[in-house]
Amino acid sequence: MEAKFQELKTRLLEVNDISSAAGLLHWDQSTYMPPGGAAARGRQMATLSRLSHEKFTDPAIGKLLDALEPYEKSLPYDSDAASLIRVTRRKYERAIKIPAAFTAEVANHSAESFQVWTEARPANDFARVRPYLEKTLDYSRQAANFFPGYDHIADPLIEASEYGMKATEVSRIFAELRAELVPIVAAITSQEPADDSCLHQYFPEEKQLEFGLEVAKQFGYDMNRGRQDKTHHPFMTKFSLGDVRITTRTKENFLGDALFSTLHETGHALYEQGIRMDFEGTPLARGTSSGVHESQSRLWENLVGRSRGFWYHYYPKLQSVFPEQLGAVDRDTFNRAINKVECSLIRTNADEVTYNLHVMLRFDLELALLEGKLEIRDLRNAWRERFEADFGIVPPDDKDGVLQDVHWYYSLIGGGFQGYTLGNILASQFYVSAFKAHPEIPAEIKREGKFSTLHNWLKENLYQHGSKYTAPEIVERATGSPLSIKPYIAYLKLKYGYFYDLDDDGTQQWEDMVKAWPGQSAS
Ligand code: ZN
């Protein structure tokens, strides 16, 4: 049995190496590759993705998994070996349903579509991407139909990144959240908007990058196993547990962009760097779902990086980096500026309160497209109508409307956006649980800029496990509760009740919620 288990691990390592090489090609395409490399790069990534798919779906792997079943059953559910076999089987059974040729075709199409989008977006030219998007929708439906028997056509697509989650459940959570959010957004946006002019000054790129990376290191990002480069659409990527990279972009006339996207990607990177080294090269060595992954980027970006406590410690440092720009701006003004709530056009720049409405808009349009209730040719108008209904403004163009996100132009329709909002919800849930176990965390951040207690709790309870547990399992284990919107709503009311006049300033709700939270008690 030991020999078969070793053989499985060896085969999985080869698959991992090929996909890591494909990941490196993608990283290069998004950072340093000249535009002329696009066509060949698309083909190269398609070749690698076909090879890794073929190797992973080799019937020999299926035979090994069958042979290892008694061994798996003889072990406790949470043993490493049983978990590796279980998670591999789940991914294998999914992968064998998708033909290798299809995967390669989609990879090729995605690379082309991405390249066209990078030109069509600045040109505000939806017509140019339309044929690509039609093909993408077609591929998305085909992908779902490799898994007959679903309740909703989006289920198999959602399950690819969010195992255990279904479209109806996402819709239910979103409806519950929407009912809480809409009145908060309405109350805040009816008040005098925060003055964020202090962020819109000239901030030299180099200093911005330096400051952001310094905070990333303080959070715990290990530079011996990481690096930062510039890109158009920031992301985190991993080639091994010893090489977890972040990318960022800067705007010299706006301080918020590079800083918060760096902290965001750092959160993703901390999760990956925190995975147990002995999981290296196996399917366990990655974050368990995109929602849980996003919870970590949100936790470090928003709950920590946009908190008053964080800036109590860091604002004097930022002022000393930018004395001319911020020397005369007091800390409270800065805190209000970085937490400004407004109905704006761009999802990635949206504040914590309105952000989820951007996600719900996309998620609902995706369901309508997949269900066949909406055609790509009507997508542009559907976007504008829904945007006006939710935000009270009509996007002046498509560049900042339907063309703004890379997702539909780089991957399938229906697999991606819900993770962002699930992540926002879970970020508060993990934070409250860490806080419950270590009530000293906020004071440590405020007084000393010390993040290790929080980081260690996350490593211990979440990061180290990688994909060993599914998202619902790890959420329950780490926080003592299934996914709940309560911590998130309480957090929003507490935080924004300070900045804005709300019916309920959130203090009591936060305290009651923490008291009742089923997490581990203080030790
Ligand atoms: Zn993210």
Coordinates of N, CA, C and O and ligand atoms in Angstrom, one line a residue, residues 234-236 264-265 268 290 293-298 301 347 355 420, ligand 1:
P234 N -3.9 43.4 -10.8 CA -3.1 42.7 -9.7 C -3.6 41.3 -9.4 O -4.8 41.0 -9.4
F235 N -2.6 40.4 -9.1 CA -3.0 39.0 -8.7 C -1.8 38.4 -7.9 O -0.8 39.0 -7.8
M236 N -2.1 37.3 -7.3 CA -1.1 36.5 -6.6 C -1.0 35.2 -7.3 O -2.0 34.7 -7.8
H264 N -4.0 43.6 -0.3 CA -4.9 42.5 -0.8 C -4.2 41.3 -1.2 O -4.4 40.2 -0.7
E265 N -3.3 41.5 -2.2 CA -2.5 40.3 -2.7 C -1.7 39.7 -1.6 O -1.4 38.5 -1.7
H268 N -3.6 37.1 0.1 CA -3.6 35.8 -0.6 C -2.3 35.1 -0.4 O -2.3 33.9 -0.2
S290 N -12.1 29.6 -3.5 CA -11.8 31.0 -3.8 C -12.5 31.9 -2.8 O -11.9 33.0 -2.5
H293 N -10.1 31.9 0.1 CA -8.9 32.7 -0.3 C -9.2 34.2 -0.2 O -8.4 35.0 0.3
E294 N -10.3 34.6 -0.8 CA -10.7 36.0 -0.8 C -10.9 36.5 0.6 O -10.6 37.7 0.9
S295 N -11.3 35.7 1.5 CA -11.5 36.1 2.9 C -10.2 36.6 3.5 O -10.1 37.6 4.3
Q296 N -9.1 36.0 3.1 CA -7.8 36.4 3.6 C -7.3 37.7 3.0 O -6.7 38.5 3.6
S297 N -7.5 37.8 1.7 CA -7.1 39.1 1.1 C -7.9 40.3 1.7 O -7.4 41.3 2.0
R298 N -9.2 40.0 1.9 CA -10.1 41.1 2.5 C -9.7 41.3 3.9 O -9.8 42.5 4.4
E301 N -6.5 43.3 3.8 CA -6.7 44.6 3.2 C -7.6 45.6 4.0 O -7.3 46.7 4.2
R347 N -15.7 48.2 -9.7 CA -15.7 47.2 -8.6 C -14.5 47.2 -7.8 O -14.5 47.2 -6.6
Y355 N -19.2 47.4 -2.3 CA -18.5 46.4 -3.1 C -19.4 45.2 -3.5 O -19.5 44.7 -4.6
Y420 N -15.8 36.7 -4.2 CA -15.4 37.9 -3.6 C -16.3 38.3 -2.4 O -15.9 38.7 -1.3
Ligands
ZN1 ZN -8.4 38.7 -4.3

